[in-house]
C-alpha positions as MATLAB code, in Angstrom:
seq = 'XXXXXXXXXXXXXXXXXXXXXXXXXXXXXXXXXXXXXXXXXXXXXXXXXXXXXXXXXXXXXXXXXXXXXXXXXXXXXXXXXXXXXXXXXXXXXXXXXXXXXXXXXXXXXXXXXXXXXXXXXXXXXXXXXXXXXXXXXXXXXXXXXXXXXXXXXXXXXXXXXXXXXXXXXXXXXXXXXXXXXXXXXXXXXXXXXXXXXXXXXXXXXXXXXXXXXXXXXXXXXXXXXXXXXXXXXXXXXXXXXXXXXXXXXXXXXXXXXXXXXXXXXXXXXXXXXXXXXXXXXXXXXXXXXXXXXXXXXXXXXXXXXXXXXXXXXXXXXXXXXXXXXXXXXXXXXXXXXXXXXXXXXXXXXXXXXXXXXXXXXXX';
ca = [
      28.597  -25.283    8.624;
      29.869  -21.775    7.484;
      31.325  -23.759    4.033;
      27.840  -25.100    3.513;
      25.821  -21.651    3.951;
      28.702  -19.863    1.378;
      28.668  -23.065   -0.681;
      24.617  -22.477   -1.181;
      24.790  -18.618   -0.992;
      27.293  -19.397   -4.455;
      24.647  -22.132   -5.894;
      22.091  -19.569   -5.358;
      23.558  -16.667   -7.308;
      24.757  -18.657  -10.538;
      21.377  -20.430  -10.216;
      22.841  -23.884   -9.491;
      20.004  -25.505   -7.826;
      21.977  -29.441   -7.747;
      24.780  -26.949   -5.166;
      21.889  -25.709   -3.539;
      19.813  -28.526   -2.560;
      23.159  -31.256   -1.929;
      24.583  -28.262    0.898;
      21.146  -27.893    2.294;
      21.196  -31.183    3.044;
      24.567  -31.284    4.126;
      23.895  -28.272    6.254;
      20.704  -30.145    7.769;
      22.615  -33.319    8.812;
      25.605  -31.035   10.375;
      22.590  -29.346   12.103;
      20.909  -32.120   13.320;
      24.788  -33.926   14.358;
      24.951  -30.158   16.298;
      21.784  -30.980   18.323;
      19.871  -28.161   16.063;
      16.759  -30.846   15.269;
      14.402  -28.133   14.931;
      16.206  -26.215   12.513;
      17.082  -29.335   10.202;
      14.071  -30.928   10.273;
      13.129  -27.200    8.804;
      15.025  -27.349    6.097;
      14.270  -30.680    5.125;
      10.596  -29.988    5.217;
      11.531  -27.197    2.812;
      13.831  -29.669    0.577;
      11.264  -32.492    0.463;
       8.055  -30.553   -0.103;
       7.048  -30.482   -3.630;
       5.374  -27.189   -2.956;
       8.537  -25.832   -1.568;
      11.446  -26.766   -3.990;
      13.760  -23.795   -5.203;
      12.599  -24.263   -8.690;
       9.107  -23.184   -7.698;
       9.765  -19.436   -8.816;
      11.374  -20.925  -12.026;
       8.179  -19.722  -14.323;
       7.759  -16.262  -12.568;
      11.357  -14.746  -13.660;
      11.044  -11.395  -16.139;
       8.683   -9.539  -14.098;
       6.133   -7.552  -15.878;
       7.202   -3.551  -15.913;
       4.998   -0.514  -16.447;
       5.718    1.126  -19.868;
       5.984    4.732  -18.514;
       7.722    3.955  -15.248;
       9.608    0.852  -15.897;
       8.646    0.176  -12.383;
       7.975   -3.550  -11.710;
       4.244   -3.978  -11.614;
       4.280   -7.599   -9.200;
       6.143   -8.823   -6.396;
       6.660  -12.681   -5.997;
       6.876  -14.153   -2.611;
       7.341  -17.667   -1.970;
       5.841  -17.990    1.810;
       6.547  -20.956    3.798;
       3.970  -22.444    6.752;
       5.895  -21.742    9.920;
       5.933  -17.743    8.532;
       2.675  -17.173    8.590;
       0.053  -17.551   12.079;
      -2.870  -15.725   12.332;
      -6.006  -15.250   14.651;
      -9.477  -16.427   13.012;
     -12.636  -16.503   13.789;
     -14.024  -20.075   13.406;
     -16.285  -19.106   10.475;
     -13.512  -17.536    8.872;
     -10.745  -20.156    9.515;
     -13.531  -22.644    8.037;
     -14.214  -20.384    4.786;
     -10.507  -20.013    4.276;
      -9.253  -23.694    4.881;
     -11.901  -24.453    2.309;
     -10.343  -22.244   -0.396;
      -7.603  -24.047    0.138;
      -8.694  -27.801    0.314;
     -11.122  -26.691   -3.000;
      -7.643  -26.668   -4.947;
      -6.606  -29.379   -3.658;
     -10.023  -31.716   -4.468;
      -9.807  -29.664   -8.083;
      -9.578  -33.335   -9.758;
     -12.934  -34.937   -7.903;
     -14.422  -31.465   -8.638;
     -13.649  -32.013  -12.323;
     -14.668  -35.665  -12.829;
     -18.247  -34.679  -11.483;
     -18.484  -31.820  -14.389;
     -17.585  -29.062  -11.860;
     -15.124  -26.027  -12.309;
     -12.725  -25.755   -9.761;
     -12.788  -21.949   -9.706;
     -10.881  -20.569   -6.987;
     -11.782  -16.707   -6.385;
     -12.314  -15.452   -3.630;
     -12.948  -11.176   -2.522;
     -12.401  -10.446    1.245;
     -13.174   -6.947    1.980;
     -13.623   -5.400    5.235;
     -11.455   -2.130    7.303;
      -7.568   -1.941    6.929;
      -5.380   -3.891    8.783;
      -8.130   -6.754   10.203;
      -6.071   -9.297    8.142;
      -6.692   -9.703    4.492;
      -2.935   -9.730    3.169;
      -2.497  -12.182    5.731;
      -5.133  -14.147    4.424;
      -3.799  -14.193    1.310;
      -0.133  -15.201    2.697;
      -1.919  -17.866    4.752;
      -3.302  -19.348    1.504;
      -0.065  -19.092   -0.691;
       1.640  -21.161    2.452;
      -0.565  -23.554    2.829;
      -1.292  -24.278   -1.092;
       2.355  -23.956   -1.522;
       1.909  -21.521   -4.159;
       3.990  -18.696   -4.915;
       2.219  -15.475   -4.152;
       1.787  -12.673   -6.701;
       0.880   -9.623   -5.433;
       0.058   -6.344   -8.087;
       1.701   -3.767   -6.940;
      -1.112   -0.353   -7.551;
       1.537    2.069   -7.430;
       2.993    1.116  -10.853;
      -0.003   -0.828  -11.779;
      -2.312    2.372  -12.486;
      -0.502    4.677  -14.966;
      -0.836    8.042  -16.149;
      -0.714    7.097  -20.073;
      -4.035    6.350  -22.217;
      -4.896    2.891  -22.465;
      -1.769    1.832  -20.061;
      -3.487    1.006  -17.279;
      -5.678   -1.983  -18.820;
      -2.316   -3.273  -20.922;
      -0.813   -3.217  -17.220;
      -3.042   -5.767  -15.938;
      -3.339   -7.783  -19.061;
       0.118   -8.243  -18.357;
      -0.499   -9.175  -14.532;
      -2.833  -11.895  -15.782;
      -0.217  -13.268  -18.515;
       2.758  -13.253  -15.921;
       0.631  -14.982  -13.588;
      -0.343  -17.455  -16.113;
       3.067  -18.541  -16.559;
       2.761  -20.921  -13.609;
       0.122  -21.847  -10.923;
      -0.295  -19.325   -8.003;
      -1.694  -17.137   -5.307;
      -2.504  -13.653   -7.704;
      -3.548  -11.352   -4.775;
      -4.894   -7.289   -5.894;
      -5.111   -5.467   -2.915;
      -6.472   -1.888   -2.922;
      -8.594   -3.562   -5.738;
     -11.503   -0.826   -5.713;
      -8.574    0.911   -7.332;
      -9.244   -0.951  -10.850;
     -12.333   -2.281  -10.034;
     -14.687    0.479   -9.298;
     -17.863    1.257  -10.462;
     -18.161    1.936  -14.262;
     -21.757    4.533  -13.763;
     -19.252    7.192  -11.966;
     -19.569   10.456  -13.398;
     -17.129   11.718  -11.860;
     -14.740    9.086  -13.729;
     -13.588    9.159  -17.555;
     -14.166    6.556  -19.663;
     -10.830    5.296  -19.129;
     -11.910    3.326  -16.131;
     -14.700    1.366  -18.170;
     -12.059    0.592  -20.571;
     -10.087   -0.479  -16.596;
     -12.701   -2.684  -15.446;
     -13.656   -4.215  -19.105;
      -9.821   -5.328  -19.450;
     -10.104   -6.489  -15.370;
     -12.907   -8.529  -15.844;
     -11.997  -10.208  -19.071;
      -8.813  -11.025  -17.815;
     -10.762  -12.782  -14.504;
     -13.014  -14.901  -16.459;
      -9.823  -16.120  -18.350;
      -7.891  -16.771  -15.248;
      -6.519  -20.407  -14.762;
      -7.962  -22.928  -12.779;
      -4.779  -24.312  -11.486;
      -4.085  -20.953   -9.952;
      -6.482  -18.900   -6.809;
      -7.339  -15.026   -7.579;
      -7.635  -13.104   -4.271;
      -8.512   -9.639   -4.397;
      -9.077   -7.100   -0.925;
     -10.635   -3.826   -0.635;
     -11.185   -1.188    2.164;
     -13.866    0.207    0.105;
     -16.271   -2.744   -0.810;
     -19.456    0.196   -1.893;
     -17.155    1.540   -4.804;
     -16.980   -1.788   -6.872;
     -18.763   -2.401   -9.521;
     -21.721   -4.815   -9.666;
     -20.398   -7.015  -12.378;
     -16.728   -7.451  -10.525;
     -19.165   -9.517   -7.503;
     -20.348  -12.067   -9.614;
     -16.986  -12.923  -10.846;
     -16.301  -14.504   -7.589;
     -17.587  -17.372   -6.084;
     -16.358  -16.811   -2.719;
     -17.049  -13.181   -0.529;
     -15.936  -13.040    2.727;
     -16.046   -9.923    4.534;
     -12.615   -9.959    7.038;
     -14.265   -7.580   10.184;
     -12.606   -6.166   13.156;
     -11.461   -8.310   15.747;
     -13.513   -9.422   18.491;
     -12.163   -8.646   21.985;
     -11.970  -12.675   22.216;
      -9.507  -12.406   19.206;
      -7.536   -9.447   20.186;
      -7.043  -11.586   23.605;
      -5.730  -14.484   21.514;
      -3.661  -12.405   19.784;
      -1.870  -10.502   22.568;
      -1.578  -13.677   24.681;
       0.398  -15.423   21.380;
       2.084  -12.825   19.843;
       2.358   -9.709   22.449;
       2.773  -11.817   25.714;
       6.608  -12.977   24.780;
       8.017   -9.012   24.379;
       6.753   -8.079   28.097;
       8.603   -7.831   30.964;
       5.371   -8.862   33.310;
       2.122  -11.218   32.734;
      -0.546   -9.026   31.024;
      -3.216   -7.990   32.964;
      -6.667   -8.878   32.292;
      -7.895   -5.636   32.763;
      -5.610   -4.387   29.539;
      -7.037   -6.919   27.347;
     -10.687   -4.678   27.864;
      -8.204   -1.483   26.865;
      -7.819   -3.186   23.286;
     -11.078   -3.236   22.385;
     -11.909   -1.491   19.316;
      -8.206   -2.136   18.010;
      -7.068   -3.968   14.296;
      -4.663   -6.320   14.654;
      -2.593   -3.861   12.465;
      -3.022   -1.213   15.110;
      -2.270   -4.130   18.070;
       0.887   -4.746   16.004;
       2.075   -1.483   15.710;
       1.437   -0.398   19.233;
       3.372   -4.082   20.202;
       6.088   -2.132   18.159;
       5.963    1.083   19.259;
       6.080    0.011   23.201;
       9.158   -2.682   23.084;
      11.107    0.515   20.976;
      10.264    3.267   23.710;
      11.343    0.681   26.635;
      14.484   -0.006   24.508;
      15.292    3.535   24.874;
      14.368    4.191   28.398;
      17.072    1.365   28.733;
      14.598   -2.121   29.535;
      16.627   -5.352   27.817;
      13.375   -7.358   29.553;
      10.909   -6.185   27.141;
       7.861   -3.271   27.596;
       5.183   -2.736   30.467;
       1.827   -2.921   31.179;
       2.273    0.802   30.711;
       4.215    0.976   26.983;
       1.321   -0.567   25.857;
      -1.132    1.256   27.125;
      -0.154    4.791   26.344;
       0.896    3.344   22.916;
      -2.688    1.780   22.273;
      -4.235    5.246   23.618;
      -1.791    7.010   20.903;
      -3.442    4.930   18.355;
      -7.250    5.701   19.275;
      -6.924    9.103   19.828;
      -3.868   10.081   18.012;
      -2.580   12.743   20.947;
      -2.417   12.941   24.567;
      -4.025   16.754   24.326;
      -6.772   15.373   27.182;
      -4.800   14.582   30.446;
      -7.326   13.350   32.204;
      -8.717   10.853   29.862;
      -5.298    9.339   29.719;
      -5.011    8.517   32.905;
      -7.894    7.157   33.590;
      -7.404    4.776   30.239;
      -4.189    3.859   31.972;
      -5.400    3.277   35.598;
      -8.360    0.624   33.449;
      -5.530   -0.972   31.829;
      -4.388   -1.979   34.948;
      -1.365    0.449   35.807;
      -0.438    1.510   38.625;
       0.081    5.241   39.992;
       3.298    5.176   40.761;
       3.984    3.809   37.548;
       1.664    6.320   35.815;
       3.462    9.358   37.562;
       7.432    7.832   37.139;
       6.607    6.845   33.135;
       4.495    9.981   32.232;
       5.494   13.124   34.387;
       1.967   13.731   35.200;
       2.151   15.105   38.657;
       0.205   12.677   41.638;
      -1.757   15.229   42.876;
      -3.863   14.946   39.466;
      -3.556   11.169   38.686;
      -4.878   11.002   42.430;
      -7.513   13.323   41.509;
      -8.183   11.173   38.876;
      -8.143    7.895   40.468;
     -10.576    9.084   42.815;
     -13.264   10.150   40.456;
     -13.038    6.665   38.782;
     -13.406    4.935   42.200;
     -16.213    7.287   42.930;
     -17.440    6.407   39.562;
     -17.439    2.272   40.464;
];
């Protein structure tokens, strides 16, 4: 199987697709022969799928660059099912799935005198989701997912700015596909700030001329953090608004059950799941992180504790562990225990006792 992997790493770099796709299969049947079924039946999912071929990225070669920089102003991902699973709401999993299926009905839309515009603005605080959202979509449509990149997007020339995302538009009209602009109060804010020059009307004039030429074929997503500064006239352009909130405590459950569950060395405690509350999934994420790296280093191969997570999570809402007594009594409601508390921390038991009592007292 090691000829096969070389023999499509080869096909791959002198763009022979024939190479790629007759080893891939080759490697899939060897897989399958091997007892791998899972893994074959991957790649022939990947093989078979229209949506999926290798040539998909064909059209999207020569990215765009900015003129002052030469920094690449895109970044084209092609994002398969299986990569992407995420926690929604059912309202939200319903709005999204529709964005989807809407491309997919685009021909009934059209023979009923319908356009099959596709736009859709999610906006919301950081890390609740909406990149993922817009991943989600690109795997499921099987489009390839175009994301501007702001940093190289928004230049320090005259005029360079609006020629940066005329060229966004024209490389994404090259072929069908997920265009995502995050951070897209960045370009898209409101035009009556006097604090502004009149560069950004010039910004959002270009933006919006560029949106109401966008392809049908193709779904525009755009996300902001800052929903108040865009303008008025940037709403209307699309038909679908979602706003992508915080996580329930419901979802945060879900989430830590599918995703955080697997990396601890015990069962999570219900009485953690009420320590999340108040967390992104972003923040869940990074605290999963944070906790499996701290146990790596205290030596655990078995994953993190009820405790990792918990002083990690606290680290996250209150960005220091200044109050001592507020810490431990966020780790005694998370469910840990005293000794642990004391062995992990170096907090004396004298004061976690202390503690302990005045929440029992408190109960």
């Amino acid at each position: 199987m090691q000829a096969e992997v070389l023999r499509i790493i080869e096909g791959g770099l002198t763009g022979d697709k024939t190479k790629v796709l007759n080893y891939a299969r080759t490697l899939a049947d060897n897989l399958e022969q091997s007892g791998d079924v899972r893994f074959a039946k991957r790649i022939r999912t990947t093989l078979a799928g229209k949506r999926f071929n290798i040539a998909t990225l064909d059209g999207l070669s020569s990215k765009p660059v900015d003129q002052e920089s030469r920094m690449e102003i895109v970044d084209v991902e092609l994002v398969l099912p299986e990569d992407v699973d995420l926690i929604f709401s059912d309202f939200l999993r319903a709005e999204i799935d529709g964005v989807v299926t809407m491309r997919d009905k685009r021909d009934v839309l059209a023979r009923h005198g319908m356009d099959a515009q596709n736009y859709l603005l999610l906006y919301g605080p950081p890390g609740c989701g909406k990149t993922s959202i817009a991943r989600y979509i690109a795997a499921q449509t099987g489009l390839p997912l175009v994301t501007a990149r702001l940093d190289s997007l928004v230049s320090s020339l005259l005029g360079s700015t609006a020629k940066n995302i005329r060229k966004v538009f024209d490389y994404a009209a090259q072929q069908e596909c997920v265009l995502f602009l995050d951070e897209f109060d960045v370009v898209a804010k409101r035009r009556d700030d006097e604090n502004e020059l009149g560069e950004l009307k010039r910004v959002v004039n270009s933006l919006l001329q560029n949106i109401d030429s966008f392809g049908e074929g193709s779904i525009l997503i755009a996300a902001t953090n800052h929903q108040d500064l865009l303008d008025p006239a940037v709403w209307r352009r699309f038909n679908k608004v979602i706003e992508v909130p915080m996580p329930t405590n419901g979802e945060l459950v879900a989430y830590a059950q599918r995703f955080i569950q697997p990396y601890m060395a015990v069962r999570i405690k219900p009485r953690l799941y009420a320590a999340l509350e108040g967390l992104s999934f972003s923040d869940l994420n990074t605290a999963t992180k944070n906790a499996f790296y701290n146990a790596t280093l205290e030596g655990s191969e078995d994953g993190f504790s009820v405790y990792h997570l918990a002083r990690e999570t606290y680290v996250l809402k209150h960005h220091s562990l200044d109050d001592q007594d507020e810490f431990i009594r966020y780790l005694i409601d998370a469910g840990c225990t005293l000794r642990e508390i004391n062995e992990k921390s170096g907090i004396s038991m004298r004061r976690i006792q202390a503690v302990s009592r005045s929440v029992r007292e408190e109960v």
